Coordinates of N, CA and C in Angstrom, one line a residue:
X1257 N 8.3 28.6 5.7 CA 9.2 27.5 5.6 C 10.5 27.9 4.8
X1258 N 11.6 27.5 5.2 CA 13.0 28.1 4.4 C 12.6 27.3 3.6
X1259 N 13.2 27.7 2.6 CA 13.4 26.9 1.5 C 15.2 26.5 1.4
X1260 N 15.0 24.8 1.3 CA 16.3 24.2 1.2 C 16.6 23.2 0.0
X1261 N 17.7 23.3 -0.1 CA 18.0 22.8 -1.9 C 18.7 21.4 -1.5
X1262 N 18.4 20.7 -2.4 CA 18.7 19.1 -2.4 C 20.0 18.7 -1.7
X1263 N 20.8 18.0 -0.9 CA 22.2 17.3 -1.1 C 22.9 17.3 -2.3
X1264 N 23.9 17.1 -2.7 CA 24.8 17.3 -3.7 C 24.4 15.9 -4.0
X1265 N 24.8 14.8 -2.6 CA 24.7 13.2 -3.2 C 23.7 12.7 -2.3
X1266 N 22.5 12.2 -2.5 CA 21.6 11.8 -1.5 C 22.0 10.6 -1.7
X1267 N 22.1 10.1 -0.1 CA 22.1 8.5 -0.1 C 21.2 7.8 -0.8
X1268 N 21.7 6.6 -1.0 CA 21.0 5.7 -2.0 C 19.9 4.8 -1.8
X1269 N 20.0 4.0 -0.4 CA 19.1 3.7 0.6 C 19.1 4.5 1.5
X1270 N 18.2 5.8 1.2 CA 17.6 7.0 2.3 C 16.5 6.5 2.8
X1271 N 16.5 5.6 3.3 CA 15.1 5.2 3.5 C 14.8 4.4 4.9
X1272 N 13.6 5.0 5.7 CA 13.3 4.8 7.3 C 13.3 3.5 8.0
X1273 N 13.9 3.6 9.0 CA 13.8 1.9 9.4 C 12.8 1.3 9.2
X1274 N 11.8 2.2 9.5 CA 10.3 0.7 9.6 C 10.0 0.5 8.1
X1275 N 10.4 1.1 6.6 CA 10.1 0.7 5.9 C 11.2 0.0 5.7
X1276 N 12.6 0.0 6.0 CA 13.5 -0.9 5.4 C 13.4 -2.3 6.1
X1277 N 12.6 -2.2 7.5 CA 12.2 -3.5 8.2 C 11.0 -3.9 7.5
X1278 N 10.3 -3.5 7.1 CA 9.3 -3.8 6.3 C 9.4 -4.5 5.1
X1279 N 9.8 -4.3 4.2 CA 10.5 -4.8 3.1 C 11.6 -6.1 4.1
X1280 N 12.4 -6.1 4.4 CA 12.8 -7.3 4.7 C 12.2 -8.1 5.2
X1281 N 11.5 -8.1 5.8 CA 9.9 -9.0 6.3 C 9.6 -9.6 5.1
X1282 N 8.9 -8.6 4.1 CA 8.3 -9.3 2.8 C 9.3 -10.3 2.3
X1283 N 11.0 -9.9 2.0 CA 11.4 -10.7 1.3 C 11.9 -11.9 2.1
X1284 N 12.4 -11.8 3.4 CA 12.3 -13.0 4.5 C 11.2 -14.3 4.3
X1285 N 10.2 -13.9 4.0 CA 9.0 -14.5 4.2 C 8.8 -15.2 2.7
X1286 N 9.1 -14.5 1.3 CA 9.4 -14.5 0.3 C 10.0 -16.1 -0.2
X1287 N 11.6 -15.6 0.8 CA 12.4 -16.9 0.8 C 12.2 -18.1 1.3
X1288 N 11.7 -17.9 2.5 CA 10.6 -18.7 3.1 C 10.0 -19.8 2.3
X1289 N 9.1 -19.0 2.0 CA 7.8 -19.6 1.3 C 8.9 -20.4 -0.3
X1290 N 9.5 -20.1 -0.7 CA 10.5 -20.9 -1.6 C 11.7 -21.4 -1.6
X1291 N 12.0 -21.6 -0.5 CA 13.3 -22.3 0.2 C 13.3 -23.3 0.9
X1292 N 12.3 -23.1 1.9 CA 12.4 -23.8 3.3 C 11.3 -24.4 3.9
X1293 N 9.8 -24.0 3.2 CA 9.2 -25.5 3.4 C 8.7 -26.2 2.2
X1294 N 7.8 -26.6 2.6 CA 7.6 -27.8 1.3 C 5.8 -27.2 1.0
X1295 N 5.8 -28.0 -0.2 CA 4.3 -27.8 -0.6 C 3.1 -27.9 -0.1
X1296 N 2.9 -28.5 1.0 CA 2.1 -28.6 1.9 C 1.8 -27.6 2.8
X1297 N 3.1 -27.4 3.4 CA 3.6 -26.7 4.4 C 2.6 -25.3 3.5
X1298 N 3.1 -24.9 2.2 CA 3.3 -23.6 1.6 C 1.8 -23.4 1.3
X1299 N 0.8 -24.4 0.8 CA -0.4 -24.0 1.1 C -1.1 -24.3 2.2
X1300 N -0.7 -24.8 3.2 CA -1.2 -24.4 4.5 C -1.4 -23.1 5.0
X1301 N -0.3 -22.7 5.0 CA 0.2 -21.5 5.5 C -0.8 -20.3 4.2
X1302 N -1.0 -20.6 3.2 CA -1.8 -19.5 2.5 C -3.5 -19.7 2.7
X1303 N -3.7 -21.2 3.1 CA -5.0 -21.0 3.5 C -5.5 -20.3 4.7
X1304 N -4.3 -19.9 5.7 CA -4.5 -19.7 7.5 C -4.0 -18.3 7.3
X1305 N -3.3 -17.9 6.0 CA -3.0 -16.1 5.9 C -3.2 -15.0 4.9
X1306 N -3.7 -15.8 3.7 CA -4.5 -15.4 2.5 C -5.6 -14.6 2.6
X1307 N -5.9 -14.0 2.1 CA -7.6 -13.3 1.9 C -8.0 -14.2 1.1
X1308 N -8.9 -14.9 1.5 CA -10.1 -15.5 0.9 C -11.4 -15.7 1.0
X1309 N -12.2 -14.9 -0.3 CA -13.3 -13.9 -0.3 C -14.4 -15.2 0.4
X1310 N -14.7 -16.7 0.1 CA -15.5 -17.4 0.3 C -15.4 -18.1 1.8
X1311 N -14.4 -17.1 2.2 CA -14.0 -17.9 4.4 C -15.2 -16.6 4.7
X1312 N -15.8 -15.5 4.4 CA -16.6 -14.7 4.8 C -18.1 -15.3 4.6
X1313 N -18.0 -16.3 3.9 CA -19.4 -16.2 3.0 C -20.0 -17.1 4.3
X1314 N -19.4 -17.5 5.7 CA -19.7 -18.6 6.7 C -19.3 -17.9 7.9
X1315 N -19.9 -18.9 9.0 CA -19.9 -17.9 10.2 C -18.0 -18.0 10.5
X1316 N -17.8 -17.2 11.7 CA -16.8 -17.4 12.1 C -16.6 -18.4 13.3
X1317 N -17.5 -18.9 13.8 CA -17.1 -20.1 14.4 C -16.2 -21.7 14.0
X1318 N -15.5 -21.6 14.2 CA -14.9 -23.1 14.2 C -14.1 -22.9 13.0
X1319 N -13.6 -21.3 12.5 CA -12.4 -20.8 11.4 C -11.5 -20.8 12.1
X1320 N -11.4 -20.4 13.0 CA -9.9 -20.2 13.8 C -9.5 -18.6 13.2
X1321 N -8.7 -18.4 14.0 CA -8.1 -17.0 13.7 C -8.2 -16.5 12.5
X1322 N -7.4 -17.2 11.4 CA -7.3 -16.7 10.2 C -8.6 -15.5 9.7
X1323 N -9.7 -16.0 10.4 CA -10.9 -15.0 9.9 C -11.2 -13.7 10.3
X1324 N -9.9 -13.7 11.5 CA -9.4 -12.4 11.7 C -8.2 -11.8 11.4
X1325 N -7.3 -12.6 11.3 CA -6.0 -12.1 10.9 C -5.8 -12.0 9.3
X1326 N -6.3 -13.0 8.7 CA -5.8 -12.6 7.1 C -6.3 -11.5 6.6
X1327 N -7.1 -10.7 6.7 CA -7.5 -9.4 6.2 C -6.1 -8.5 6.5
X1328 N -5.3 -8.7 7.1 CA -4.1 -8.0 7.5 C -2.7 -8.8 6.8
X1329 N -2.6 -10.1 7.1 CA -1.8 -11.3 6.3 C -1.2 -11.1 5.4
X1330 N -2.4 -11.2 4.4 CA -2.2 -11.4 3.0 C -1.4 -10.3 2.4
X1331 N -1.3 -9.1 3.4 CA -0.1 -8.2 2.6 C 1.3 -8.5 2.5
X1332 N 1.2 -9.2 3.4 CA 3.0 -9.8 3.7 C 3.8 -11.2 2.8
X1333 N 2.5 -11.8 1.8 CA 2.7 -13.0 0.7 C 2.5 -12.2 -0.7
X1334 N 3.6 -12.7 -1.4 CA 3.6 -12.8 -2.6 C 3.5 -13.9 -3.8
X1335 N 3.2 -13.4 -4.8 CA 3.3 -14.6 -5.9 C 4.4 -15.1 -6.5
X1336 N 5.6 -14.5 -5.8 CA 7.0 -14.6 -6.5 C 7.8 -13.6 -6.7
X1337 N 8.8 -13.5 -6.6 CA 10.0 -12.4 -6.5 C 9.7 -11.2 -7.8
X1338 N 9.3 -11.5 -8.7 CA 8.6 -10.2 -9.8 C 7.7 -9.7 -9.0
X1339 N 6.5 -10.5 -8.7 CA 5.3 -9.9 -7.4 C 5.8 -8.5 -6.6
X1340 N 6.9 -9.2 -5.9 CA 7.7 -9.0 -4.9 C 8.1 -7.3 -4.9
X1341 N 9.0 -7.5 -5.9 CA 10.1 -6.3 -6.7 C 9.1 -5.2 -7.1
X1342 N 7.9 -5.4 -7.4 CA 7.1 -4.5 -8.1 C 6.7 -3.8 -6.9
X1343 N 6.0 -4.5 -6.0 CA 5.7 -3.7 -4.8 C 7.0 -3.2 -3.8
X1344 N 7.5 -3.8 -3.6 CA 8.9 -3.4 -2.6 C 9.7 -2.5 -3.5
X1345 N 9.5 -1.9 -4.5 CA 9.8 -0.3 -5.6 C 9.2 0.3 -4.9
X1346 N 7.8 0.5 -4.8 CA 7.2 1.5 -4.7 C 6.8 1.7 -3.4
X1347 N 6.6 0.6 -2.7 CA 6.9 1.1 -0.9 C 8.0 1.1 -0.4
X1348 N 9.0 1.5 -0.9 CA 10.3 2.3 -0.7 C 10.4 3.8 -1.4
X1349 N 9.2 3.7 -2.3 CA 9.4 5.4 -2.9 C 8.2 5.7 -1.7
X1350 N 7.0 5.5 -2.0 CA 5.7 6.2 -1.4 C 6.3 5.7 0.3
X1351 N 6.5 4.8 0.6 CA 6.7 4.4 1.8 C 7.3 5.5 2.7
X1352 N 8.2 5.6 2.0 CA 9.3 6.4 2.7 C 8.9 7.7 2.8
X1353 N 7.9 8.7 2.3 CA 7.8 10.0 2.3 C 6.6 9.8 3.3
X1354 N 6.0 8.8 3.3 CA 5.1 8.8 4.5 C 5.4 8.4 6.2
X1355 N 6.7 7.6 6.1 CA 6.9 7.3 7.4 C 7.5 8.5 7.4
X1356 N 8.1 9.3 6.8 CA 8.9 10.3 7.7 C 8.1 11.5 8.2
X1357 N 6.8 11.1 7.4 CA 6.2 12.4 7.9 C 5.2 11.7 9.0
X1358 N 5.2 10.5 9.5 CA 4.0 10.1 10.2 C 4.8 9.3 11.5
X1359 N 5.8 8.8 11.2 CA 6.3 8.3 12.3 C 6.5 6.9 12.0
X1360 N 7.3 6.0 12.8 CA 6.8 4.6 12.5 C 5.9 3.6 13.0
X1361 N 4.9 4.3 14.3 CA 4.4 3.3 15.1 C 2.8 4.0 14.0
X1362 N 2.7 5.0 13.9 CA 1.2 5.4 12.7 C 1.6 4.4 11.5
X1363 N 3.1 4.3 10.7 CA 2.9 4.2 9.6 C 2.7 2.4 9.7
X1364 N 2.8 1.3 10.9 CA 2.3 0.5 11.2 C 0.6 0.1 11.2
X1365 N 0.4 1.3 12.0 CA -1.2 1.4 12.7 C -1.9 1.6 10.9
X1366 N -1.6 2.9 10.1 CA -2.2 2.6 8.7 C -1.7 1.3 7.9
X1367 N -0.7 0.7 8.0 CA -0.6 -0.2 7.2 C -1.5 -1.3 7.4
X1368 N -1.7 -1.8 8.7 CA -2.9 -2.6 9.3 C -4.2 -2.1 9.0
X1369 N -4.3 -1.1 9.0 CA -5.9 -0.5 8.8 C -6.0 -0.6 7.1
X1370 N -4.7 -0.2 6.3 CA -5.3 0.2 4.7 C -4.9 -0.9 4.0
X1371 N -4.6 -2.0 4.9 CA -5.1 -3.6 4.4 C -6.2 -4.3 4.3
X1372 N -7.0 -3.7 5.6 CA -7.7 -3.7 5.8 C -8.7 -3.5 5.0
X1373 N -8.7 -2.5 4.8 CA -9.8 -1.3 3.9 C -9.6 -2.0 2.3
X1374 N -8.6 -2.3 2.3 CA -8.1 -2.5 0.6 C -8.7 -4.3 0.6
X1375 N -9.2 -4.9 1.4 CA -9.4 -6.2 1.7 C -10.7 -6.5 1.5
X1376 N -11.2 -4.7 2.0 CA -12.7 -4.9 2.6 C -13.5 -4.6 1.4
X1377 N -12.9 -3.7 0.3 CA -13.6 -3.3 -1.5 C -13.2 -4.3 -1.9
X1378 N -12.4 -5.3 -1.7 CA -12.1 -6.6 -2.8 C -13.3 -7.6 -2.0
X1379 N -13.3 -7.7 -0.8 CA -14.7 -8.4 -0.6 C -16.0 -8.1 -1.3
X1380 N -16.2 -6.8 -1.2 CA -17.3 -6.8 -1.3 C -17.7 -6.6 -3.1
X1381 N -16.8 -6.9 -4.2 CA -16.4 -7.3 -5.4 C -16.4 -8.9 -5.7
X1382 N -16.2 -9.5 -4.6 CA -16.2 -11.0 -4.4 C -16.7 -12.0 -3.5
X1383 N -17.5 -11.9 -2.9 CA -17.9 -12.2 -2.0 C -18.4 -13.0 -2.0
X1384 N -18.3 -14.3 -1.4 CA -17.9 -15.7 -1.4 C -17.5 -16.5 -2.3
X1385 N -16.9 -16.5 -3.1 CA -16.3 -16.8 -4.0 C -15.0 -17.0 -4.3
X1386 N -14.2 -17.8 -4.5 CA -13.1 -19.1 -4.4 C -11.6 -18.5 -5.2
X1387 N -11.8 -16.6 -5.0 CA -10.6 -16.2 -5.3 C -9.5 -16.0 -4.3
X1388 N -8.4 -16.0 -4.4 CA -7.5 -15.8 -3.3 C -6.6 -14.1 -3.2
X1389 N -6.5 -13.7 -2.9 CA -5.8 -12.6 -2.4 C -5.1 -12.3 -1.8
X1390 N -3.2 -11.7 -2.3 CA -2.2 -11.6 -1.5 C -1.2 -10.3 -2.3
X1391 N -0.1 -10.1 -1.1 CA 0.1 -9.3 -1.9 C 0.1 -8.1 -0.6
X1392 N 1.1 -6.6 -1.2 CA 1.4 -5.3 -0.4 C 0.6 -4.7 -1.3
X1393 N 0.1 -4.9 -2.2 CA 0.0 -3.5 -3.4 C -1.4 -2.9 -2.9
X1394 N -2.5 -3.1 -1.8 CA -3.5 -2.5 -1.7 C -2.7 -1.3 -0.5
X1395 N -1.5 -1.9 0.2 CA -1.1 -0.9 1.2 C -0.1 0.0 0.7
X1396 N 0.4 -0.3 -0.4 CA 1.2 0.7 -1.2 C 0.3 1.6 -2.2
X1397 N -0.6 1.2 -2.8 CA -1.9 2.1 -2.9 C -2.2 3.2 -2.1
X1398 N -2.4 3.0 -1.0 CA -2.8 3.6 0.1 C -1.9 5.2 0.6
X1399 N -0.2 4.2 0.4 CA 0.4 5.1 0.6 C 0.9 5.8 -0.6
X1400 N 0.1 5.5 -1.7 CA 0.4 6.5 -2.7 C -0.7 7.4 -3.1
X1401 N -2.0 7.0 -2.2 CA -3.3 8.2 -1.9 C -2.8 8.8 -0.7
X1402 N -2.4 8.2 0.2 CA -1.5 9.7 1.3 C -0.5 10.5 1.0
X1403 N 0.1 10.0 -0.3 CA 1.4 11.0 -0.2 C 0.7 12.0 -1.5
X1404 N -0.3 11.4 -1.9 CA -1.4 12.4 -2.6 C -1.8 14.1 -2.2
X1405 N -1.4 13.6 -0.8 CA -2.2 14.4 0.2 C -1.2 16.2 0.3
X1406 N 0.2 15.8 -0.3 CA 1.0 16.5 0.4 C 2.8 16.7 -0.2
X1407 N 2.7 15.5 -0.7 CA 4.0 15.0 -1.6 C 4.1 15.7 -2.6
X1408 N 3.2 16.4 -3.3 CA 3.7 16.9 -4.6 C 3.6 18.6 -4.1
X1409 N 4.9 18.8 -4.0 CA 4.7 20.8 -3.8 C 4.5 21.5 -5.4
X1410 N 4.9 22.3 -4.6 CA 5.0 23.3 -6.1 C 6.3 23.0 -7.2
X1411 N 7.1 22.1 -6.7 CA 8.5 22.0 -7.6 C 8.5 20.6 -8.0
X1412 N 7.2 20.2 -7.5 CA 7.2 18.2 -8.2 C 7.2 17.7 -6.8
X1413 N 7.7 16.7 -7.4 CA 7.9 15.5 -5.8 C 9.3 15.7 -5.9
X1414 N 9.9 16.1 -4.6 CA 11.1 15.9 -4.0 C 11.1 14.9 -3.0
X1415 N 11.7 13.9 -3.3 CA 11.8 13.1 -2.5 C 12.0 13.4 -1.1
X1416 N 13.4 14.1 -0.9 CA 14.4 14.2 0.3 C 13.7 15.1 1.0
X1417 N 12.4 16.2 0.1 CA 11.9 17.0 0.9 C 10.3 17.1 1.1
X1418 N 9.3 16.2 0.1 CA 8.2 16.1 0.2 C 7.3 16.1 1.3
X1419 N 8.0 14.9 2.5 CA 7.6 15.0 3.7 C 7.0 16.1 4.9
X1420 N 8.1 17.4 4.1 CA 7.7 18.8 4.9 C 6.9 19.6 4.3
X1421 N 6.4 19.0 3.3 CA 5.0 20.3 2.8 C 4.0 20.0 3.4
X1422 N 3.3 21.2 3.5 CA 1.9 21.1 4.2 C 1.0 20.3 3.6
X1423 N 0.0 19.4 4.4 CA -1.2 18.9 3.8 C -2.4 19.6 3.4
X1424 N -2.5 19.4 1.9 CA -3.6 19.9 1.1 C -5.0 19.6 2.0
X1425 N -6.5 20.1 2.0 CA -7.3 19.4 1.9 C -7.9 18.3 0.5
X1426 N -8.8 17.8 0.5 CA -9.2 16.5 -0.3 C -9.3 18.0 -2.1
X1427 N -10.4 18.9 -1.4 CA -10.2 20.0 -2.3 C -9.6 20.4 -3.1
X1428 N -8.3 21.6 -2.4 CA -6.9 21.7 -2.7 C -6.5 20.6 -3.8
X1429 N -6.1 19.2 -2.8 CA -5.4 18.2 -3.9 C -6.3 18.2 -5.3
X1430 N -7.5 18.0 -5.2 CA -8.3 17.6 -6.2 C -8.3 19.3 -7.3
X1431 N -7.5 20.0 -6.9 CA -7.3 21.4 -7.9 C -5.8 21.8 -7.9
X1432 N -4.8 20.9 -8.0 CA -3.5 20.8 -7.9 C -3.6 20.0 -9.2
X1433 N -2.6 20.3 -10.0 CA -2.4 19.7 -11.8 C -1.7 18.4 -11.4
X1434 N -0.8 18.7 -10.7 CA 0.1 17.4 -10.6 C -0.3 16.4 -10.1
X1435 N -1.2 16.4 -8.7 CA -2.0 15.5 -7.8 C -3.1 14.7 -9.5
X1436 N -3.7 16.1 -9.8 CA -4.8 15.3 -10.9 C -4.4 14.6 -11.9
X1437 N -3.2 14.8 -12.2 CA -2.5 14.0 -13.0 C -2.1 12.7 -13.2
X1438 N -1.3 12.5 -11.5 CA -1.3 11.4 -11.0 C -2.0 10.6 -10.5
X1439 N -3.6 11.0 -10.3 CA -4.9 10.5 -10.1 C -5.1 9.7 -11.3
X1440 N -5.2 10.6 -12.5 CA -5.7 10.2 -13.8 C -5.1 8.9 -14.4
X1441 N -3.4 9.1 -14.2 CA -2.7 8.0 -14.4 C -3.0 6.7 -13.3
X1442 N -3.1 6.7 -12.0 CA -3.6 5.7 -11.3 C -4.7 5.2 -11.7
X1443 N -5.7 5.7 -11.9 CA -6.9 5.3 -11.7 C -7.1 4.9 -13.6
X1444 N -6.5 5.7 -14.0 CA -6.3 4.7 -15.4 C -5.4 3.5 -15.9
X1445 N -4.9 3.5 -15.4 CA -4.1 2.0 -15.0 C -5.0 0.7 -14.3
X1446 N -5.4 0.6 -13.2 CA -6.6 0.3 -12.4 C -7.7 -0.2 -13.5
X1447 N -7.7 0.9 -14.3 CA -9.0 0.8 -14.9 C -8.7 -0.4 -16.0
X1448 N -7.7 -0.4 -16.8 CA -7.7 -1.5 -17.6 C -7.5 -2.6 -16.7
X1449 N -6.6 -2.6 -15.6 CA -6.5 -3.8 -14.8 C -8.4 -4.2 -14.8
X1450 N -8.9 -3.6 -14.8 CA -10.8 -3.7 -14.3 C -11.1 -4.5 -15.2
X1451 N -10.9 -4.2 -16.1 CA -11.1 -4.8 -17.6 C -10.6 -6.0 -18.6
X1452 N -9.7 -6.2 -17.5 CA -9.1 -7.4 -17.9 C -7.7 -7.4 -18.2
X1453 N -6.7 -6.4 -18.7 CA -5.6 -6.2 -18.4 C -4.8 -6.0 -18.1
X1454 N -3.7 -7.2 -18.2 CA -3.0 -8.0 -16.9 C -1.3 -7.7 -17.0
X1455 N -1.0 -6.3 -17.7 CA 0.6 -5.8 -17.9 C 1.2 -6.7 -17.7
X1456 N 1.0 -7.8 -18.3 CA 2.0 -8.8 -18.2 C 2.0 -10.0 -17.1
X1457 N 1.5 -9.6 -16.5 CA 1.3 -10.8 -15.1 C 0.8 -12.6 -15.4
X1458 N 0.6 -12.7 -16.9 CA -0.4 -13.7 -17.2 C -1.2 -14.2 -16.9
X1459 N -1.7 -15.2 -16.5 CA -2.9 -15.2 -15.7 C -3.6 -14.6 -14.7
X1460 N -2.5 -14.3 -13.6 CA -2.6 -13.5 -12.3 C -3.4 -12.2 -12.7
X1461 N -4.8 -12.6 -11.9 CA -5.6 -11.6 -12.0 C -5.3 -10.5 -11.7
X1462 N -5.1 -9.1 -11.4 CA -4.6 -7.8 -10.7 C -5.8 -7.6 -9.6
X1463 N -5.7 -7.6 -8.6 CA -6.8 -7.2 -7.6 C -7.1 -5.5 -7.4
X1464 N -7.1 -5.0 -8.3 CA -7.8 -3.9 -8.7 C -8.8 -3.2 -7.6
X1465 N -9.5 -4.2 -7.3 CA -10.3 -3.7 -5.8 C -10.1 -3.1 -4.2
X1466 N -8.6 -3.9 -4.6 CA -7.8 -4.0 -3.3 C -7.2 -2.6 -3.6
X1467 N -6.5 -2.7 -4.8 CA -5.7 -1.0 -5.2 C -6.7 0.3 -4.9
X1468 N -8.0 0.4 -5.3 CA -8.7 1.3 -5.1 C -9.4 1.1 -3.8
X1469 N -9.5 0.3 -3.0 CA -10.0 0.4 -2.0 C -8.8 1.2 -0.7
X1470 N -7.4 0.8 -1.2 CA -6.2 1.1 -0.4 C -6.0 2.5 -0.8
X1471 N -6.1 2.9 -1.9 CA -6.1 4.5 -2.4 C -7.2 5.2 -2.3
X1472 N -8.1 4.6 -2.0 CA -9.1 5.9 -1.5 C -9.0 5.8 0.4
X1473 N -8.5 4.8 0.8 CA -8.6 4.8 2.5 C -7.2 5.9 2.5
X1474 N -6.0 5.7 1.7 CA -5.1 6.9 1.8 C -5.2 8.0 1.6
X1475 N -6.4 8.4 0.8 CA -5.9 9.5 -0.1 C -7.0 10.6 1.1
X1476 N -8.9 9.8 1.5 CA -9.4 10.2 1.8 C -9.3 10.4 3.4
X1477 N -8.4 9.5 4.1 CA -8.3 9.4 5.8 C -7.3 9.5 5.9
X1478 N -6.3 10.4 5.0 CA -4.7 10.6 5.5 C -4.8 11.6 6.9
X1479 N -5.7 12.7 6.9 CA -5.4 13.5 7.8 C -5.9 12.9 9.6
X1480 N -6.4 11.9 9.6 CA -6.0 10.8 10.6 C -5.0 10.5 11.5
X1481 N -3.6 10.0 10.5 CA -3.1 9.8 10.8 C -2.0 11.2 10.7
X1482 N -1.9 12.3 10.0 CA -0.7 13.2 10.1 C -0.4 13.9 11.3
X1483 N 0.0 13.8 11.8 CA 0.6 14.5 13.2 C 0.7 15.8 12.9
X1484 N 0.9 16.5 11.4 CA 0.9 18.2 11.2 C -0.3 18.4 11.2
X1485 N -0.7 20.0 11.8 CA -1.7 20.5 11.6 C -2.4 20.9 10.5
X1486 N -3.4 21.1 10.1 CA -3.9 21.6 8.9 C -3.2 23.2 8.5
X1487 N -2.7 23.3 7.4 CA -2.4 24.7 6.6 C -3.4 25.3 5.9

């Protein structure tokens, strides 16, 4: 691979359509939900698109959709525009080094699946039981276990260029300083969220289960979805 040296001035929003349509979805929806209907309206709409661990604990007859769709839903609601900003940071950093290496109709196809997955370890942490669940951060998890995969070369993470390094195996990454590093720091973070703290969020529990469940579907089934061959 040549080696190529940064832009002088990288654009500021370098970043791929389907993540910048992505992010406006979230905050569309955002405003939505605090502008334009009313209180009823607002919890309707979270009981029919929420993850809620105790809609499992019953058959799916006579649920209606929601018992299929909100496992996918609930990534697109937030708790409020801090919520919001926290996650729509970081799926414009991780986001973006993954759509460019995956495409935008895959980085779709994973986002549905490692909602999924990130939905399916917080069920099974909760299971029937009367918590609610919303929120991108299990699918930005995800994409910060796939960019695990590949994102960090030998000179750090370069943004503008991370995309083009080859993918490690699970191996490899797990004998890479930088990857273990950033493991350590994730999963130590996580871990006080486990334990009860809440950086600030005040009551708002951290769904912790959803984060690890979305970063190990990334980190462990990225090669799924990469279109490059193995190096």
């Amino acid at each position: 691979m040549q080696d190529q040296s940064p832009p002088a001035h990288e654009p500021i929003f370098n970043i791929p359509n389907v993540v910048l349509a992505t992010l406006l979805v979230l905050v569309a929806v955002q405003v939505l939900i605090d502008t334009a209907l009313t209180t009823e309206t607002v919890s309707a709409l979270f009981i029919e698109t929420a993850f809620l661990p105790q809609r499992y604990d019953f058959s799916p007859a006579g649920q209606g959709g929601a018992y299929f769709w909100s496992p996918v839903t609930y990534s697109l609601l937030h708790g409020g525009y801090g919520h919001l900003a926290l996650n729509g940071f970081w799926l414009a950093a991780f986001g973006t080094v993954v759509a460019r290496r995956i495409g935008w109709l895959r980085f779709l196809v994973f986002w549905v699946l490692s909602a999924i997955a990130s939905a399916a370890l917080f069920l099974a942490f909760h299971w029937g039981d009367a918590s609610v669940m919303i929120g991108a951060s299990g699918v930005v998890s995800a994409l910060m276990g796939a960019a695990a995969r590949f994102a960090f070369g030998s000179q750090g993470f370069r943004r503008e260029f991370a995309h083009l390094n080859p993918r490690r195996s699970i191996t490899q990454s797990l004998s890479n300083r930088t990857v273990v590093v950033f493991l350590a720091v994730w999963f130590g973070i996580n871990l006080l969220a486990a334990v009860g703290f809440t950086f600030g969020s005040g009551e708002s529990a951290i769904a912790w289960e959803a984060h690890v469940g979305g970063f190990l579907f990334g980190f462990l089934l990225f090669a799924l979805f990469d279109p490059q061959p193995d190096h």
